[in-house]
PDB file of C-alpha atoms and ligand atoms in Angstrom:
ATOM      1  CA  MET A 143    -165.593-152.270 -47.019  1.00 64.00           C
ATOM      2  CA  THR A 144    -164.349-152.472 -43.685  1.00 67.00           C
ATOM      3  CA  VAL A 145    -161.942-150.420 -41.940  1.00 71.00           C
ATOM      4  CA  SER A 146    -159.925-151.024 -38.712  1.00 73.00           C
ATOM      5  CA  ALA A 147    -161.739-150.606 -35.213  1.00 71.00           C
ATOM      6  CA  PRO A 148    -161.504-147.306 -34.012  1.00 62.00           C
ATOM      7  CA  THR A 149    -158.845-146.873 -31.529  1.00 64.00           C
ATOM      8  CA  ALA A 150    -160.370-145.350 -28.215  1.00 60.00           C
ATOM      9  CA  PHE A 151    -158.087-143.217 -26.105  1.00 62.00           C
ATOM     10  CA  ASN A 152    -156.454-145.524 -23.091  1.00 66.00           C
ATOM     11  CA  ASP A 153    -158.043-143.334 -20.385  1.00 78.00           C
ATOM     12  CA  ARG A 154    -161.461-143.114 -22.149  1.00 79.00           C
ATOM     13  CA  SER A 155    -163.212-143.907 -19.064  1.00 87.00           C
ATOM     14  CA  SER A 156    -161.883-140.633 -17.276  1.00 90.00           C
ATOM     15  CA  THR A 157    -162.835-138.880 -20.384  1.00 92.00           C
ATOM     16  CA  LEU A 158    -166.397-140.045 -20.123  1.00 94.00           C
ATOM     17  CA  ARG A 159    -166.491-139.424 -16.296  1.00 93.00           C
ATOM     18  CA  LEU A 160    -164.889-135.888 -16.932  1.00 94.00           C
ATOM     19  CA  LEU A 161    -167.985-135.003 -19.356  1.00 95.00           C
ATOM     20  CA  LEU A 162    -170.502-136.571 -17.242  1.00 94.00           C
ATOM     21  CA  SER A 163    -169.375-134.694 -14.152  1.00 93.00           C
ATOM     22  CA  ARG A 164    -169.024-131.145 -15.757  1.00 95.00           C
ATOM     23  CA  ARG A 165    -171.125-128.757 -14.046  1.00 96.00           C
ATOM     24  CA  SER A 166    -170.767-125.013 -13.424  1.00 97.00           C
ATOM     25  CA  GLY A 167    -169.638-123.390 -10.350  1.00 97.00           C
ATOM     26  CA  LYS A 168    -171.316-120.136  -9.292  1.00 97.00           C
ATOM     27  CA  ALA A 169    -169.068-117.029 -10.944  1.00 98.00           C
ATOM     28  CA  ARG A 170    -169.559-115.075  -7.697  1.00 97.00           C
ATOM     29  CA  ASP A 171    -168.308-118.186  -5.663  1.00 97.00           C
ATOM     30  CA  LEU A 172    -165.043-118.575  -7.721  1.00 98.00           C
ATOM     31  CA  VAL A 173    -161.616-117.671  -6.030  1.00 98.00           C
ATOM     32  CA  ALA A 174    -158.171-118.515  -6.409  1.00 98.00           C
ATOM     33  CA  PRO A 175    -156.485-120.318  -7.438  1.00 98.00           C
ATOM     34  CA  GLY A 176    -157.335-119.987 -11.069  1.00 98.00           C
ATOM     35  CA  PRO A 177    -155.580-121.208 -14.070  1.00 98.00           C
ATOM     36  CA  ASP A 178    -152.051-119.756 -14.382  1.00 98.00           C
ATOM     37  CA  ASP A 179    -150.853-118.392 -17.710  1.00 98.00           C
ATOM     38  CA  ALA A 180    -149.461-121.784 -19.078  1.00 98.00           C
ATOM     39  CA  GLU A 181    -152.999-123.379 -18.176  1.00 98.00           C
ATOM     40  CA  LEU A 182    -154.999-120.777 -19.509  1.00 98.00           C
ATOM     41  CA  ARG A 183    -152.888-121.274 -22.819  1.00 98.00           C
ATOM     42  CA  GLN A 184    -153.840-124.690 -22.803  1.00 98.00           C
ATOM     43  CA  ILE A 185    -157.255-124.021 -22.244  1.00 98.00           C
ATOM     44  CA  LEU A 186    -157.798-121.712 -24.769  1.00 98.00           C
ATOM     45  CA  THR A 187    -155.965-124.073 -27.247  1.00 98.00           C
ATOM     46  CA  CYS A 188    -158.524-126.432 -26.460  1.00 98.00           C
ATOM     47  CA  ALA A 189    -161.289-123.785 -27.156  1.00 98.00           C
ATOM     48  CA  SER A 190    -159.652-123.318 -30.446  1.00 98.00           C
ATOM     49  CA  ARG A 191    -160.131-126.887 -31.254  1.00 98.00           C
ATOM     50  CA  VAL A 192    -163.803-126.965 -32.257  1.00 98.00           C
ATOM     51  CA  PRO A 193    -165.490-127.934 -35.165  1.00 98.00           C
ATOM     52  CA  ASP A 194    -165.195-125.007 -37.547  1.00 98.00           C
ATOM     53  CA  HIS A 195    -166.594-125.448 -41.221  1.00 98.00           C
ATOM     54  CA  GLY A 196    -164.497-123.665 -43.575  1.00 98.00           C
ATOM     55  CA  LYS A 197    -161.361-123.051 -41.183  1.00 98.00           C
ATOM     56  CA  LEU A 198    -162.871-119.540 -40.555  1.00 98.00           C
ATOM     57  CA  ALA A 199    -162.170-119.344 -36.797  1.00 98.00           C
ATOM     58  CA  PRO A 200    -165.047-117.478 -36.166  1.00 98.00           C
ATOM     59  CA  TRP A 201    -164.283-116.689 -32.627  1.00 98.00           C
ATOM     60  CA  ARG A 202    -162.001-114.607 -30.577  1.00 98.00           C
ATOM     61  CA  PHE A 203    -161.044-114.860 -26.882  1.00 99.00           C
ATOM     62  CA  VAL A 204    -160.522-111.838 -24.881  1.00 99.00           C
ATOM     63  CA  VAL A 205    -158.829-112.221 -21.283  1.00 98.00           C
ATOM     64  CA  VAL A 206    -159.377-109.685 -18.981  1.00 98.00           C
ATOM     65  CA  PRO A 207    -156.627-109.701 -16.674  1.00 98.00           C
ATOM     66  CA  LYS A 208    -157.460-109.570 -12.603  1.00 97.00           C
ATOM     67  CA  ALA A 209    -155.075-106.278 -12.445  1.00 97.00           C
ATOM     68  CA  THR A 210    -157.409-104.927 -15.009  1.00 98.00           C
ATOM     69  CA  ARG A 211    -160.966-105.740 -13.762  1.00 98.00           C
ATOM     70  CA  ALA A 212    -161.537-102.375 -11.834  1.00 98.00           C
ATOM     71  CA  ALA A 213    -161.181-100.462 -15.086  1.00 98.00           C
ATOM     72  CA  PHE A 214    -163.047-102.891 -16.965  1.00 98.00           C
ATOM     73  CA  GLY A 215    -165.988-102.716 -14.276  1.00 98.00           C
ATOM     74  CA  GLU A 216    -165.593 -99.045 -14.594  1.00 98.00           C
ATOM     75  CA  ALA A 217    -165.850 -99.294 -18.316  1.00 98.00           C
ATOM     76  CA  LEU A 218    -168.833-101.554 -18.203  1.00 98.00           C
ATOM     77  CA  VAL A 219    -170.431 -98.959 -16.079  1.00 98.00           C
ATOM     78  CA  ALA A 220    -169.812 -95.985 -18.533  1.00 98.00           C
ATOM     79  CA  VAL A 221    -171.283 -98.277 -21.363  1.00 98.00           C
ATOM     80  CA  LEU A 222    -174.400 -99.083 -19.162  1.00 98.00           C
ATOM     81  CA  LYS A 223    -175.041 -95.231 -18.335  1.00 98.00           C
ATOM     82  CA  ALA A 224    -174.630 -94.533 -21.981  1.00 98.00           C
ATOM     83  CA  GLU A 225    -177.035 -97.317 -23.309  1.00 97.00           C
ATOM     84  CA  ASN A 226    -179.293 -97.176 -20.262  1.00 97.00           C
ATOM     85  CA  PRO A 227    -179.787 -93.539 -18.638  1.00 97.00           C
ATOM     86  CA  GLN A 228    -182.615 -95.320 -16.552  1.00 97.00           C
ATOM     87  CA  ALA A 229    -180.128 -97.854 -15.081  1.00 98.00           C
ATOM     88  CA  THR A 230    -180.993 -98.331 -11.516  1.00 98.00           C
ATOM     89  CA  PRO A 231    -178.158 -98.200  -8.774  1.00 98.00           C
ATOM     90  CA  VAL A 232    -178.682-101.979  -8.206  1.00 98.00           C
ATOM     91  CA  LEU A 233    -177.830-102.787 -11.785  1.00 98.00           C
ATOM     92  CA  ILE A 234    -174.699-100.232 -11.570  1.00 98.00           C
ATOM     93  CA  ASP A 235    -173.532-102.063  -8.528  1.00 98.00           C
ATOM     94  CA  ASN A 236    -174.274-105.487  -9.805  1.00 98.00           C
ATOM     95  CA  THR A 237    -172.493-104.641 -13.276  1.00 98.00           C
ATOM     96  CA  ARG A 238    -169.398-103.503 -11.450  1.00 98.00           C
ATOM     97  CA  ALA A 239    -169.667-106.799  -9.322  1.00 98.00           C
ATOM     98  CA  PHE A 240    -169.775-108.772 -12.588  1.00 98.00           C
ATOM     99  CA  ALA A 241    -166.521-107.707 -13.589  1.00 98.00           C
ATOM    100  CA  HIS A 242    -164.939-108.690 -10.372  1.00 98.00           C
ATOM    101  CA  GLN A 243    -165.714-112.001 -10.185  1.00 98.00           C
ATOM    102  CA  ALA A 244    -163.464-115.094 -10.365  1.00 98.00           C
ATOM    103  CA  PRO A 245    -159.601-115.069 -10.816  1.00 98.00           C
ATOM    104  CA  VAL A 246    -160.032-115.646 -14.567  1.00 98.00           C
ATOM    105  CA  LEU A 247    -162.241-114.089 -17.041  1.00 99.00           C
ATOM    106  CA  VAL A 248    -162.469-114.581 -20.772  1.00 99.00           C
ATOM    107  CA  ALA A 249    -164.591-113.264 -23.111  1.00 99.00           C
ATOM    108  CA  VAL A 250    -165.500-115.051 -26.241  1.00 99.00           C
ATOM    109  CA  LEU A 251    -166.555-113.287 -29.201  1.00 99.00           C
ATOM    110  CA  SER A 252    -168.414-114.779 -32.064  1.00 98.00           C
ATOM    111  CA  ARG A 253    -167.021-113.099 -35.459  1.00 98.00           C
ATOM    112  CA  VAL A 254    -169.261-114.241 -38.487  1.00 98.00           C
ATOM    113  CA  LYS A 255    -168.013-113.666 -41.993  1.00 97.00           C
ATOM    114  CA  ARG A 256    -171.125-112.472 -43.475  1.00 96.00           C
ATOM    115  CA  ASP A 257    -171.952-113.211 -47.195  1.00 93.00           C
ATOM    116  CA  HIS A 258    -169.731-116.348 -46.898  1.00 96.00           C
ATOM    117  CA  PRO A 259    -170.945-119.650 -48.244  1.00 97.00           C
ATOM    118  CA  ILE A 260    -170.542-120.813 -44.851  1.00 98.00           C
ATOM    119  CA  PRO A 261    -173.914-119.984 -43.085  1.00 98.00           C
ATOM    120  CA  ALA A 262    -173.916-117.915 -40.020  1.00 98.00           C
ATOM    121  CA  TRP A 263    -175.867-120.390 -38.271  1.00 98.00           C
ATOM    122  CA  GLU A 264    -172.807-122.609 -38.358  1.00 98.00           C
ATOM    123  CA  GLN A 265    -170.324-119.980 -37.561  1.00 98.00           C
ATOM    124  CA  GLU A 266    -172.077-119.240 -34.587  1.00 98.00           C
ATOM    125  CA  LEU A 267    -172.450-122.885 -33.508  1.00 98.00           C
ATOM    126  CA  SER A 268    -168.629-123.082 -33.532  1.00 98.00           C
ATOM    127  CA  ALA A 269    -168.381-120.024 -31.339  1.00 98.00           C
ATOM    128  CA  GLY A 270    -170.648-121.990 -28.660  1.00 98.00           C
ATOM    129  CA  ALA A 271    -168.410-125.137 -29.185  1.00 98.00           C
ATOM    130  CA  ALA A 272    -165.427-122.914 -28.455  1.00 99.00           C
ATOM    131  CA  CYS A 273    -167.168-121.955 -25.199  1.00 99.00           C
ATOM    132  CA  GLN A 274    -167.861-125.577 -24.082  1.00 98.00           C
ATOM    133  CA  ASN A 275    -164.598-126.677 -24.802  1.00 98.00           C
ATOM    134  CA  LEU A 276    -163.144-123.830 -22.753  1.00 98.00           C
ATOM    135  CA  LEU A 277    -165.274-124.957 -19.957  1.00 98.00           C
ATOM    136  CA  LEU A 278    -164.389-128.797 -20.290  1.00 97.00           C
ATOM    137  CA  ALA A 279    -160.739-128.049 -20.708  1.00 97.00           C
ATOM    138  CA  ALA A 280    -160.812-125.772 -17.280  1.00 97.00           C
ATOM    139  CA  HIS A 281    -162.897-128.722 -15.613  1.00 96.00           C
ATOM    140  CA  ALA A 282    -159.994-131.321 -16.671  1.00 96.00           C
ATOM    141  CA  LEU A 283    -157.619-129.081 -14.962  1.00 97.00           C
ATOM    142  CA  GLY A 284    -159.467-129.197 -11.762  1.00 96.00           C
ATOM    143  CA  TYR A 285    -161.265-125.728 -12.111  1.00 97.00           C
ATOM    144  CA  ARG A 286    -164.821-124.435 -12.087  1.00 97.00           C
ATOM    145  CA  GLY A 287    -166.046-122.616 -14.840  1.00 98.00           C
ATOM    146  CA  ASN A 288    -169.470-120.458 -15.279  1.00 98.00           C
ATOM    147  CA  TRP A 289    -170.538-119.304 -18.592  1.00 98.00           C
ATOM    148  CA  LEU A 290    -172.650-116.063 -18.411  1.00 98.00           C
ATOM    149  CA  THR A 291    -174.071-113.764 -20.472  1.00 98.00           C
ATOM    150  CA  GLU A 292    -176.016-110.722 -18.979  1.00 98.00           C
ATOM    151  CA  TRP A 293    -176.847-107.366 -20.348  1.00 98.00           C
ATOM    152  CA  PRO A 294    -173.013-106.868 -21.364  1.00 98.00           C
ATOM    153  CA  ALA A 295    -173.152-109.940 -23.845  1.00 98.00           C
ATOM    154  CA  PHE A 296    -176.049-107.829 -25.577  1.00 98.00           C
ATOM    155  CA  SER A 297    -174.271-104.640 -26.054  1.00 98.00           C
ATOM    156  CA  GLU A 298    -172.420-103.272 -29.136  1.00 98.00           C
ATOM    157  CA  GLY A 299    -170.612-100.857 -26.483  1.00 98.00           C
ATOM    158  CA  VAL A 300    -168.975-103.707 -24.592  1.00 98.00           C
ATOM    159  CA  VAL A 301    -168.111-105.391 -28.056  1.00 98.00           C
ATOM    160  CA  ARG A 302    -166.086-102.341 -28.896  1.00 98.00           C
ATOM    161  CA  LEU A 303    -164.783-102.069 -25.221  1.00 98.00           C
ATOM    162  CA  LEU A 304    -163.635-105.455 -25.856  1.00 98.00           C
ATOM    163  CA  GLY A 305    -161.837-104.268 -28.975  1.00 98.00           C
ATOM    164  CA  GLY A 306    -164.281-106.454 -30.994  1.00 98.00           C
ATOM    165  CA  GLU A 307    -165.194-105.560 -34.880  1.00 97.00           C
ATOM    166  CA  PRO A 308    -168.062-104.232 -36.099  1.00 97.00           C
ATOM    167  CA  GLY A 309    -170.801-107.196 -36.044  1.00 97.00           C
ATOM    168  CA  ASP A 310    -169.061-109.156 -33.674  1.00 98.00           C
ATOM    169  CA  ARG A 311    -171.248-110.678 -30.903  1.00 98.00           C
ATOM    170  CA  ILE A 312    -170.331-111.656 -27.264  1.00 98.00           C
ATOM    171  CA  ALA A 313    -171.012-115.571 -26.863  1.00 98.00           C
ATOM    172  CA  GLY A 314    -170.299-115.238 -23.282  1.00 98.00           C
ATOM    173  CA  PHE A 315    -167.988-114.477 -20.315  1.00 99.00           C
ATOM    174  CA  ILE A 316    -166.352-117.588 -19.007  1.00 98.00           C
ATOM    175  CA  PHE A 317    -165.500-116.976 -15.384  1.00 98.00           C
ATOM    176  CA  LEU A 318    -162.863-119.760 -14.218  1.00 98.00           C
ATOM    177  CA  GLY A 319    -161.449-120.370 -10.545  1.00 98.00           C
ATOM    178  CA  SER A 320    -161.914-122.641  -7.640  1.00 97.00           C
ATOM    179  CA  SER A 321    -164.517-123.126  -4.770  1.00 97.00           C
ATOM    180  CA  ASP A 322    -164.819-125.264  -1.845  1.00 95.00           C
ATOM    181  CA  LYS A 323    -168.598-124.974  -1.870  1.00 95.00           C
ATOM    182  CA  PRO A 324    -170.280-128.265  -2.731  1.00 92.00           C
ATOM    183  CA  LEU A 325    -171.792-128.297  -6.051  1.00 90.00           C
ATOM    184  CA  GLU A 326    -175.421-129.129  -5.921  1.00 84.00           C
ATOM    185  CA  GLU A 327    -176.345-131.206  -8.927  1.00 88.00           C
ATOM    186  CA  ARG A 328    -179.063-129.742 -11.011  1.00 92.00           C
ATOM    187  CA  PRO A 329    -181.787-131.794 -12.806  1.00 94.00           C
ATOM    188  CA  ARG A 330    -180.838-133.309 -16.163  1.00 95.00           C
ATOM    189  CA  PRO A 331    -182.973-133.758 -18.909  1.00 97.00           C
ATOM    190  CA  ASP A 332    -184.530-137.277 -18.997  1.00 97.00           C
ATOM    191  CA  TYR A 333    -182.897-139.289 -21.942  1.00 98.00           C
ATOM    192  CA  ASP A 334    -185.963-140.325 -23.598  1.00 98.00           C
ATOM    193  CA  ALA A 335    -187.425-137.144 -23.577  1.00 98.00           C
ATOM    194  CA  VAL A 336    -184.585-135.498 -25.733  1.00 98.00           C
ATOM    195  CA  VAL A 337    -183.559-138.540 -27.730  1.00 98.00           C
ATOM    196  CA  SER A 338    -185.751-140.255 -30.327  1.00 97.00           C
ATOM    197  CA  THR A 339    -184.997-142.602 -33.257  1.00 96.00           C
ATOM    198  CA  TRP A 340    -186.276-141.720 -36.663  1.00 95.00           C
ATOM    199  CA  ALA A 341    -188.214-144.127 -38.343  1.00 93.00           C
ATOM    200  CA  PRO A 342    -189.940-143.536 -42.072  1.00 90.00           C
ATOM    201  CA  ALA A 343    -193.667-142.416 -40.949  1.00 83.00           C
ATOM    202  CA  CYS A 344    -195.101-141.589 -44.119  1.00 75.00           C
ATOM    203  CA  ASP A 345    -194.380-140.993 -47.726  1.00 70.00           C
ATOM    204  CA  LEU A 346    -193.194-137.753 -48.977  1.00 65.00           C
TER     205      LEU A 346
HETATM  206  C1  LIG B 108    -174.968-118.935 -23.921  1.00 86.36           C
HETATM  207  C2  LIG B 108    -175.421-119.283 -22.433  1.00 86.36           C
HETATM  208  C3  LIG B 108    -175.531-118.028 -21.513  1.00 86.36           C
HETATM  209  C4  LIG B 108    -175.652-118.087 -20.055  1.00 86.36           C
HETATM  210  N1  LIG B 108    -175.954-116.897 -19.603  1.00 86.36           N
HETATM  211  C5  LIG B 108    -175.929-117.155 -18.135  1.00 86.36           C
HETATM  212  C6  LIG B 108    -176.589-116.067 -17.210  1.00 86.36           C
HETATM  213  O1  LIG B 108    -176.401-114.717 -17.971  1.00 86.36           O
HETATM  214  N2  LIG B 108    -176.511-116.277 -16.196  1.00 86.36           N
HETATM  215  C7  LIG B 108    -177.018-117.356 -15.472  1.00 86.36           C
HETATM  216  O2  LIG B 108    -177.238-117.746 -14.341  1.00 86.36           O
HETATM  217  N3  LIG B 108    -176.553-118.471 -16.176  1.00 86.36           N
HETATM  218  C8  LIG B 108    -176.468-118.533 -17.610  1.00 86.36           C
HETATM  219  N4  LIG B 108    -176.209-119.546 -18.309  1.00 86.36           N
HETATM  220  C9  LIG B 108    -176.475-120.827 -17.619  1.00 86.36           C
HETATM  221  C10 LIG B 108    -174.969-121.478 -16.841  1.00 86.36           C
HETATM  222  O3  LIG B 108    -173.960-121.171 -17.602  1.00 86.36           O
HETATM  223  C11 LIG B 108    -175.182-122.705 -16.574  1.00 86.36           C
HETATM  224  O4  LIG B 108    -175.075-123.829 -17.792  1.00 86.36           O
HETATM  225  C12 LIG B 108    -176.420-123.171 -15.711  1.00 86.36           C
HETATM  226  O5  LIG B 108    -176.324-122.381 -14.698  1.00 86.36           O
HETATM  227  C13 LIG B 108    -176.340-124.579 -15.688  1.00 86.36           C
HETATM  228  O6  LIG B 108    -175.354-125.209 -14.929  1.00 86.36           O
HETATM  229  P1  LIG B 108    -174.609-126.432 -15.731  1.00 86.36           P
HETATM  230  O7  LIG B 108    -173.554-125.979 -16.419  1.00 86.36           O
HETATM  231  O8  LIG B 108    -173.715-126.814 -14.320  1.00 86.36           O
HETATM  232  O9  LIG B 108    -175.690-127.295 -15.977  1.00 86.36           O
HETATM  233  C14 LIG B 108    -175.918-119.417 -19.468  1.00 86.36           C
HETATM  234  C15 LIG B 108    -175.666-120.702 -20.378  1.00 86.36           C
HETATM  235  C16 LIG B 108    -175.462-120.509 -21.781  1.00 86.36           C
HETATM  236  C17 LIG B 108    -175.288-121.675 -22.715  1.00 86.36           C
END
């Protein structure tokens, strides 16, 4: 049986350029402009359009607006002190600074349905794909992004602070904005080091 040849997007070379040129900007360097409300809606719509076995939508996006960042930073510090009474002043300052970075901040929650035929691993991978689509959509609109975790991503208190449900995990904090700083390219893996072609080696 033959099927018709795949229809490539007319702008496929720009799509490939987009994929091949994505790289992170440092969250601390990101300043205005960031995506406006309409652009952020587009970005998060793209982030929701990821492979999702079982149509579970096993992720949530929590936007932390610039106007509430000071409150968010203080709330993060309160969680830090509650969970880690030994937190150093440097970590406390860094935590506050973490919350203030970039014009746009989106926390991505991984919300896994337990005891479900779709394995948790697949649902978690879908949340990672959502983060990546989010970054790519922002890149397509000309913004820089940075996917960070740090201690807040591993704190149940921060999950609650974000309005998450018990069992939710934080896939990451994604910071979006602009910067004039030149982006240094980082070494990328050698193609042959990460790609192989399977061949039957032995009888099972
Ligand atoms: C799940 C996840 C969490 C990350 N958390 C951090 C982090 O907390 N701090 C950091 O410096 N980089 C973190 N990174 C790496 C950056 O997001 C980024 O990928 C890295 O700096 C490489 O830049 P590139 O995206 O241009 O390849 C994380 C990446 C992933 C996938």
